[in-house]
DNA sequence: CACGATTCAATCGCATGCAATCAAAAAAAG
DNA sequence: CTTTTTTTGATTGCATGCGATTGAATCGTG
């Protein structure tokens, strides 16, 4: 069991770079699926949040995605320009903007159903094989755990 | 063993989002360490590549990091403006630009030695505990494998 | 009620990412 | 040796991310 000293700054030793590279690779892999639908990857994520419940305030979307208004406001304006979301000031509290889906977006929901399965294939897995799905689930949980440790809730 | 059908579009089911969120969380975690040194995270990565061998052409840097000249050219100009790298057209082949480190950058190399250890702590691990380092290594390898599957070499 | 603190979205500035295009240089074809 | 193709980096345009600031609305407290 020889202990070989390793340069701690070597790129291929960095978890951060592995994450950075994998994240960009996955985002790129979504491109061919989303671009024909007129969606970017972050826009797709916003729709996923809204599919789970509407309407959502900009703050709620930001909490779900870890993005701030500086990123979300222009992104939402583009989604609005695409006819996929509506933005409306809350009458009760004029500070908040409630974002909801259009009919067009709800129709997109059907089209998007197949996207995750296609992505599993791109990941090199078989969507029919439980083992492959379990591998993905394990990796996903490890990443969520890492994110939680880096961003402790404001408790 | 009840099989509960799960909405495949649920955000917390997406490996892509786990990656996306974790990558941004890690990049943010580097901020406090790099900002005092006048570095951004991608600039830090470029320096890591150069620490492993100089000079490097823009193409070589791009291959190592998975970035193209559209990203690297302005980034390298900023690193040059910071006095950390030199850029010089190759006399043999006027197409290539060779990027090398300045004395200032080599001095930075010393300062950066401790960064990876500090990051392990932020990840919630103990740099002295081999088990924690092994966990990080496993996650890193899983991510590298995913990236490779998504970007098969042009063979 | 007054008023300072807080919340919320928008705006601004800067630094990526990345596709598409360009121009120059070099290599390959003929 | 000339033409064509390829390689390499730069440039442009667009869409994020994100810190910092702003401005409006609301809340908390006295």
Short mmCIF file of C-alpha atoms (C1' of nucleotides) in Angstrom, two decimals:
data_model
loop_
_atom_site.label_atom_id
_atom_site.label_comp_id
_atom_site.label_asym_id
_atom_site.label_seq_id
_atom_site.Cartn_x
_atom_site.Cartn_y
_atom_site.Cartn_z
CA UNK A 1 0.00 0.00 0.00
CA UNK A 2 2.39 2.69 -1.18
CA UNK A 3 1.24 6.18 -0.39
CA UNK A 4 2.06 8.22 -3.43
CA UNK A 5 2.02 11.93 -2.71
CA UNK A 6 -0.29 13.63 -5.19
CA UNK A 7 -0.22 17.28 -6.16
CA UNK A 8 -3.41 18.59 -4.53
CA UNK A 9 -3.82 21.15 -7.31
CA UNK A 10 -3.92 18.63 -10.15
CA UNK A 11 -7.01 19.27 -12.21
CA UNK A 12 -8.13 15.67 -12.37
CA UNK A 13 -8.02 15.49 -8.57
CA UNK A 14 -10.55 18.28 -8.17
CA UNK A 15 -14.11 17.32 -7.31
CA UNK A 16 -15.05 20.86 -8.29
CA UNK A 17 -13.84 20.40 -11.85
CA UNK A 18 -15.51 17.02 -12.18
CA UNK A 19 -18.76 18.72 -11.17
CA UNK A 20 -18.20 21.72 -13.37
CA UNK A 21 -17.41 19.61 -16.43
CA UNK A 22 -20.24 17.14 -15.84
CA UNK A 23 -22.78 19.88 -15.30
CA UNK A 24 -21.86 21.60 -18.53
CA UNK A 25 -21.81 18.30 -20.41
CA UNK A 26 -25.31 17.47 -19.19
CA UNK A 27 -26.62 20.92 -20.04
CA UNK A 28 -25.15 20.57 -23.52
CA UNK A 29 -26.78 17.16 -23.84
CA UNK A 30 -30.18 18.76 -23.21
CA UNK A 31 -29.61 21.21 -26.03
CA UNK A 32 -30.74 19.02 -28.93
CA UNK A 33 -33.89 18.06 -27.01
CA UNK A 34 -34.88 21.55 -25.85
CA UNK A 35 -33.75 23.77 -28.69
CA UNK A 36 -36.45 22.49 -31.10
CA UNK A 37 -38.98 23.46 -28.42
CA UNK A 38 -37.54 26.96 -28.14
CA UNK A 39 -36.32 26.34 -24.59
CA UNK A 40 -32.98 26.82 -22.89
CA UNK A 41 -31.98 24.54 -20.06
CA UNK A 42 -32.62 27.03 -17.21
CA UNK A 43 -35.96 27.90 -18.79
CA UNK A 44 -36.81 24.19 -18.81
CA UNK A 45 -36.04 24.03 -15.09
CA UNK A 46 -38.35 26.97 -14.38
CA UNK A 47 -41.14 25.16 -16.22
CA UNK A 48 -40.52 22.01 -14.17
CA UNK A 49 -41.03 24.01 -10.97
CA UNK A 50 -44.23 25.55 -12.30
CA UNK A 51 -45.53 22.14 -13.40
CA UNK A 52 -45.40 21.16 -9.73
CA UNK A 53 -47.54 24.09 -8.67
CA UNK A 54 -48.80 27.40 -9.94
CA UNK A 55 -48.57 30.22 -9.58
CA UNK A 56 -45.18 30.80 -8.00
CA UNK A 57 -43.63 34.08 -6.99
CA UNK A 58 -40.20 35.00 -8.29
CA UNK A 59 -38.85 34.42 -4.80
CA UNK A 60 -40.34 30.93 -4.64
CA UNK A 61 -38.86 30.06 -8.03
CA UNK A 62 -35.52 31.38 -6.81
CA UNK A 63 -35.65 29.22 -3.70
CA UNK A 64 -36.54 26.12 -5.69
CA UNK A 65 -33.75 26.65 -8.19
CA UNK A 66 -31.13 28.50 -6.17
CA UNK A 67 -31.30 31.53 -8.47
CA UNK A 68 -31.81 35.18 -7.64
CA UNK A 69 -33.98 37.83 -9.25
CA UNK A 70 -31.02 39.13 -11.23
CA UNK A 71 -31.07 35.87 -13.16
CA UNK A 72 -34.77 35.07 -13.02
CA UNK A 73 -36.28 38.41 -14.01
CA UNK A 74 -34.79 38.52 -17.52
CA UNK A 75 -35.25 34.76 -17.95
CA UNK A 76 -38.94 35.04 -17.06
CA UNK A 77 -39.36 37.95 -19.43
CA UNK A 78 -38.00 35.77 -22.21
CA UNK A 79 -40.35 32.93 -21.22
CA UNK A 80 -43.18 35.45 -21.27
CA UNK A 81 -42.11 36.67 -24.70
CA UNK A 82 -42.18 33.03 -25.83
CA UNK A 83 -45.78 32.83 -24.66
CA UNK A 84 -45.07 30.15 -22.04
CA UNK A 85 -45.66 32.05 -18.79
CA UNK A 86 -47.70 34.96 -17.52
CA UNK A 87 -46.39 37.43 -14.93
CA UNK A 88 -48.79 39.38 -12.76
CA UNK A 89 -48.35 41.62 -9.74
CA UNK A 90 -50.15 40.23 -6.72
CA UNK A 91 -53.10 42.43 -5.80
CA UNK A 92 -52.70 41.64 -2.08
CA UNK A 93 -48.99 42.38 -1.98
CA UNK A 94 -47.81 44.64 -4.74
CA UNK A 95 -44.20 43.60 -4.15
CA UNK A 96 -44.60 40.05 -5.43
CA UNK A 97 -44.92 38.92 -9.04
CA UNK A 98 -46.88 35.71 -9.54
CA UNK A 99 -45.72 33.55 -12.43
CA UNK A 100 -48.14 31.09 -14.00
CA UNK A 101 -48.25 28.82 -17.05
CA UNK A 102 -50.06 29.48 -20.32
CA UNK A 103 -52.06 26.89 -22.24
CA UNK A 104 -49.12 26.63 -24.59
CA UNK A 105 -46.87 25.64 -21.69
CA UNK A 106 -49.35 23.06 -20.44
CA UNK A 107 -49.37 21.54 -23.89
CA UNK A 108 -45.57 21.46 -23.74
CA UNK A 109 -45.89 19.43 -20.54
CA UNK A 110 -47.02 16.47 -22.64
CA UNK A 111 -44.15 16.82 -25.07
CA UNK A 112 -41.63 17.02 -22.23
CA UNK A 113 -42.76 13.78 -20.59
CA UNK A 114 -40.29 11.80 -22.64
CA UNK A 115 -37.26 14.02 -22.04
CA UNK A 116 -36.01 12.41 -18.79
CA UNK A 117 -36.10 8.94 -20.36
CA UNK A 118 -34.10 10.16 -23.34
CA UNK A 119 -31.58 11.72 -20.99
CA UNK A 120 -31.11 8.44 -19.11
CA UNK A 121 -30.15 6.93 -22.47
CA UNK A 122 -27.67 9.71 -23.12
CA UNK A 123 -26.18 9.05 -19.68
CA UNK A 124 -25.40 5.59 -20.98
CA UNK A 125 -28.12 3.87 -19.00
CA UNK A 126 -31.16 1.80 -19.89
CA UNK A 127 -34.40 3.35 -18.61
CA UNK A 128 -35.83 -0.17 -18.33
CA UNK A 129 -33.04 -1.45 -16.09
CA UNK A 130 -33.74 -0.75 -12.41
CA UNK A 131 -30.04 -1.01 -11.65
CA UNK A 132 -29.21 1.85 -13.98
CA UNK A 133 -31.92 4.00 -12.45
CA UNK A 134 -30.61 3.17 -8.99
CA UNK A 135 -27.11 4.25 -10.01
CA UNK A 136 -28.48 7.56 -11.18
CA UNK A 137 -30.51 7.95 -8.00
CA UNK A 138 -27.43 7.30 -5.86
CA UNK A 139 -25.39 9.89 -7.72
CA UNK A 140 -28.27 12.34 -7.49
CA UNK A 141 -28.57 11.91 -3.74
CA UNK A 142 -24.84 12.30 -3.23
CA UNK A 143 -25.01 15.59 -5.11
CA UNK A 144 -28.03 16.83 -3.17
CA UNK A 145 -26.23 15.99 0.06
CA UNK A 146 -23.19 17.94 -1.09
CA UNK A 147 -25.31 20.94 -2.04
CA UNK A 148 -27.06 20.88 1.34
CA UNK A 149 -23.73 20.80 3.18
CA UNK A 150 -22.52 23.79 1.18
CA UNK A 151 -25.69 25.79 1.67
CA UNK A 152 -26.90 25.20 5.19
CA UNK A 153 -30.45 26.49 5.67
CA UNK A 154 -30.52 29.86 7.42
CA UNK A 155 -31.34 28.13 10.70
CA UNK B 1 -42.14 -3.38 -2.11
CA UNK B 2 -44.80 -1.06 -3.44
CA UNK B 3 -43.92 0.56 -6.76
CA UNK B 4 -45.08 4.13 -6.50
CA UNK B 5 -45.27 5.82 -9.88
CA UNK B 6 -43.24 9.03 -9.77
CA UNK B 7 -43.69 12.03 -12.05
CA UNK B 8 -40.55 11.83 -14.20
CA UNK B 9 -40.50 15.64 -14.53
CA UNK B 10 -40.29 16.33 -10.80
CA UNK B 11 -37.35 18.62 -10.18
CA UNK B 12 -35.93 16.60 -7.30
CA UNK B 13 -35.86 13.52 -9.53
CA UNK B 14 -33.58 15.14 -12.07
CA UNK B 15 -29.93 14.20 -12.02
CA UNK B 16 -29.35 17.21 -14.23
CA UNK B 17 -30.66 19.61 -11.60
CA UNK B 18 -28.69 17.94 -8.81
CA UNK B 19 -25.57 18.49 -10.93
CA UNK B 20 -26.49 22.02 -11.89
CA UNK B 21 -27.22 23.03 -8.30
CA UNK B 22 -24.16 21.30 -6.86
CA UNK B 23 -21.85 22.80 -9.45
CA UNK B 24 -23.06 26.32 -8.76
CA UNK B 25 -22.90 25.73 -5.00
CA UNK B 26 -19.30 24.57 -5.26
CA UNK B 27 -18.33 27.49 -7.48
CA UNK B 28 -19.91 29.87 -4.99
CA UNK B 29 -18.01 28.16 -2.18
CA UNK B 30 -14.73 28.94 -3.97
CA UNK B 31 -15.65 32.61 -4.11
CA UNK B 32 -14.46 33.64 -0.66
CA UNK B 33 -11.16 31.83 -1.22
CA UNK B 34 -10.44 33.14 -4.72
CA UNK B 35 -11.89 36.64 -4.68
CA UNK B 36 -9.22 37.99 -2.29
CA UNK B 37 -6.66 36.71 -4.80
CA UNK B 38 -8.39 38.51 -7.65
CA UNK B 39 -9.38 35.22 -9.31
CA UNK B 40 -12.65 33.89 -10.61
CA UNK B 41 -13.32 30.17 -10.53
CA UNK B 42 -12.77 29.52 -14.26
CA UNK B 43 -9.60 31.60 -14.12
CA UNK B 44 -8.43 29.42 -11.23
CA UNK B 45 -9.02 26.34 -13.37
CA UNK B 46 -6.94 27.80 -16.19
CA UNK B 47 -4.09 28.39 -13.76
CA UNK B 48 -4.35 24.78 -12.54
CA UNK B 49 -3.86 23.56 -16.09
CA UNK B 50 -0.88 25.84 -16.60
CA UNK B 51 0.66 24.73 -13.30
CA UNK B 52 0.79 21.24 -14.79
CA UNK B 53 2.74 22.40 -17.82
CA UNK B 54 3.63 25.55 -19.67
CA UNK B 55 3.19 26.99 -22.10
CA UNK B 56 -0.14 25.78 -23.43
CA UNK B 57 -1.93 26.81 -26.58
CA UNK B 58 -5.48 28.10 -26.38
CA UNK B 59 -6.60 24.86 -28.02
CA UNK B 60 -4.83 22.76 -25.40
CA UNK B 61 -6.40 24.76 -22.60
CA UNK B 62 -9.76 24.31 -24.23
CA UNK B 63 -9.31 20.55 -24.48
CA UNK B 64 -8.25 20.29 -20.86
CA UNK B 65 -11.20 22.32 -19.60
CA UNK B 66 -13.86 21.64 -22.19
CA UNK B 67 -14.07 25.31 -23.14
CA UNK B 68 -13.84 26.97 -26.54
CA UNK B 69 -12.02 30.08 -27.69
CA UNK B 70 -15.17 32.12 -27.34
CA UNK B 71 -14.88 31.64 -23.59
CA UNK B 72 -11.13 31.37 -23.26
CA UNK B 73 -9.95 34.33 -25.33
CA UNK B 74 -11.61 37.01 -23.18
CA UNK B 75 -10.85 35.10 -19.99
CA UNK B 76 -7.17 34.89 -20.92
CA UNK B 77 -7.12 38.58 -21.75
CA UNK B 78 -8.41 39.31 -18.28
CA UNK B 79 -5.78 37.01 -16.74
CA UNK B 80 -3.19 38.84 -18.81
CA UNK B 81 -4.52 42.19 -17.61
CA UNK B 82 -4.20 40.84 -14.04
CA UNK B 83 -0.55 40.12 -14.76
CA UNK B 84 -0.91 36.37 -14.24
CA UNK B 85 -0.32 35.03 -17.75
CA UNK B 86 1.52 36.00 -20.92
CA UNK B 87 0.13 35.37 -24.40
CA UNK B 88 2.46 35.09 -27.35
CA UNK B 89 2.00 34.02 -30.97
CA UNK B 90 4.11 31.01 -31.78
CA UNK B 91 6.92 31.94 -34.19
CA UNK B 92 6.82 28.51 -35.85
CA UNK B 93 3.07 28.45 -36.37
CA UNK B 94 1.52 31.88 -36.41
CA UNK B 95 -1.93 30.44 -35.80
CA UNK B 96 -1.28 29.30 -32.24
CA UNK B 97 -1.10 31.50 -29.15
CA UNK B 98 1.08 30.14 -26.37
CA UNK B 99 -0.07 30.97 -22.86
CA UNK B 100 2.46 30.93 -20.04
CA UNK B 101 2.62 31.94 -16.38
CA UNK B 102 4.20 35.09 -14.97
CA UNK B 103 6.32 35.21 -11.83
CA UNK B 104 3.29 36.59 -10.05
CA UNK B 105 1.28 33.50 -10.98
CA UNK B 106 4.05 31.18 -9.84
CA UNK B 107 4.02 32.96 -6.50
CA UNK B 108 0.27 32.41 -6.39
CA UNK B 109 0.93 28.69 -6.78
CA UNK B 110 2.22 28.63 -3.21
CA UNK B 111 -0.81 30.48 -1.86
CA UNK B 112 -3.19 28.15 -3.68
CA UNK B 113 -1.68 24.98 -2.20
CA UNK B 114 -4.08 25.13 0.73
CA UNK B 115 -7.24 25.77 -1.27
CA UNK B 116 -8.20 22.12 -1.97
CA UNK B 117 -7.90 21.21 1.71
CA UNK B 118 -10.13 24.11 2.68
CA UNK B 119 -12.65 23.01 0.12
CA UNK B 120 -12.77 19.49 1.56
CA UNK B 121 -13.73 21.10 4.86
CA UNK B 122 -16.47 23.11 3.18
CA UNK B 123 -17.73 19.88 1.62
CA UNK B 124 -18.27 18.69 5.18
CA UNK B 125 -15.31 16.33 5.17
CA UNK B 126 -12.18 16.02 7.26
CA UNK B 127 -9.02 16.25 5.11
CA UNK B 128 -7.28 14.00 7.65
CA UNK B 129 -9.84 11.22 7.40
CA UNK B 130 -9.04 8.83 4.53
CA UNK B 131 -12.66 7.73 4.38
CA UNK B 132 -13.85 11.24 3.61
CA UNK B 133 -11.25 11.60 0.89
CA UNK B 134 -12.32 8.25 -0.55
CA UNK B 135 -15.95 9.40 -0.62
CA UNK B 136 -14.92 12.49 -2.55
CA UNK B 137 -12.80 10.41 -4.91
CA UNK B 138 -15.71 8.04 -5.60
CA UNK B 139 -18.04 10.91 -6.40
CA UNK B 140 -15.38 12.49 -8.59
CA UNK B 141 -14.89 9.32 -10.58
CA UNK B 142 -18.62 8.82 -11.05
CA UNK B 143 -18.81 12.34 -12.47
CA UNK B 144 -15.82 11.85 -14.75
CA UNK B 145 -17.41 8.65 -16.04
CA UNK B 146 -20.68 10.47 -16.72
CA UNK B 147 -18.86 13.24 -18.57
CA UNK B 148 -16.98 10.71 -20.69
CA UNK B 149 -20.21 8.94 -21.63
CA UNK B 150 -21.76 12.22 -22.69
CA UNK B 151 -18.74 13.36 -24.68
CA UNK B 152 -17.30 10.34 -26.44
CA UNK B 153 -13.85 11.11 -27.81
CA UNK B 154 -13.92 11.83 -31.56
CA UNK B 155 -12.71 8.29 -32.27
"C1'" DC C 1 -50.10 56.62 13.43
"C1'" DA C 2 -45.00 57.31 12.44
"C1'" DC C 3 -40.86 55.46 10.89
"C1'" DG C 4 -37.04 52.58 10.45
"C1'" DA C 5 -36.18 47.77 9.10
"C1'" DT C 6 -37.37 44.17 5.84
"C1'" DT C 7 -39.01 42.10 1.79
"C1'" DC C 8 -39.42 41.70 -3.07
"C1'" DA C 9 -38.54 42.35 -7.80
"C1'" DA C 10 -36.00 45.04 -11.08
"C1'" DT C 11 -31.77 46.96 -12.75
"C1'" DC C 12 -26.85 47.33 -13.58
"C1'" DG C 13 -22.22 45.64 -14.26
"C1'" DC C 14 -19.19 42.04 -15.05
"C1'" DA C 15 -17.69 37.34 -16.17
"C1'" DT C 16 -18.67 33.32 -18.14
"C1'" DG C 17 -20.54 29.57 -21.78
"C1'" DC C 18 -21.41 28.60 -26.30
"C1'" DA C 19 -22.97 28.70 -31.21
"C1'" DA C 20 -21.83 30.89 -35.42
"C1'" DT C 21 -18.83 33.34 -38.19
"C1'" DC C 22 -14.49 35.25 -39.64
"C1'" DA C 23 -9.59 35.77 -41.02
"C1'" DA C 24 -5.11 34.22 -41.23
"C1'" DA C 25 -1.96 30.50 -41.55
"C1'" DA C 26 -0.76 25.97 -42.58
"C1'" DA C 27 -1.46 21.55 -44.56
"C1'" DA C 28 -3.27 18.59 -48.09
"C1'" DA C 29 -4.73 17.81 -52.90
"C1'" DG C 30 -4.28 18.24 -57.51
"C1'" DC D 1 3.15 25.20 -57.62
"C1'" DT D 2 -1.60 26.53 -57.18
"C1'" DT D 3 -6.03 25.46 -55.30
"C1'" DT D 4 -8.64 23.62 -51.68
"C1'" DT D 5 -9.27 22.16 -47.14
"C1'" DT D 6 -8.22 22.28 -42.41
"C1'" DT D 7 -6.63 24.29 -38.31
"C1'" DT D 8 -6.39 27.98 -34.98
"C1'" DG D 9 -7.73 31.85 -32.51
"C1'" DA D 10 -10.59 36.02 -32.46
"C1'" DT D 11 -15.05 38.17 -32.74
"C1'" DT D 12 -20.00 38.64 -32.24
"C1'" DG D 13 -24.48 37.77 -30.28
"C1'" DC D 14 -27.29 35.82 -26.91
"C1'" DA D 15 -28.46 33.74 -22.43
"C1'" DT D 16 -27.24 32.92 -18.12
"C1'" DG D 17 -25.23 33.63 -12.99
"C1'" DC D 18 -24.45 36.65 -9.48
"C1'" DG D 19 -23.05 40.67 -6.49
"C1'" DA D 20 -24.56 45.21 -5.60
"C1'" DT D 21 -27.88 48.67 -5.69
"C1'" DT D 22 -32.44 50.65 -6.25
"C1'" DG D 23 -37.27 51.55 -5.43
"C1'" DA D 24 -41.62 50.32 -4.01
"C1'" DA D 25 -44.46 48.03 -0.68
"C1'" DT D 26 -45.05 45.99 3.71
"C1'" DC D 27 -44.04 44.97 8.43
"C1'" DG D 28 -42.70 45.77 13.18
"C1'" DT D 29 -42.36 48.62 16.91
"C1'" DG D 30 -43.00 52.18 19.68
#
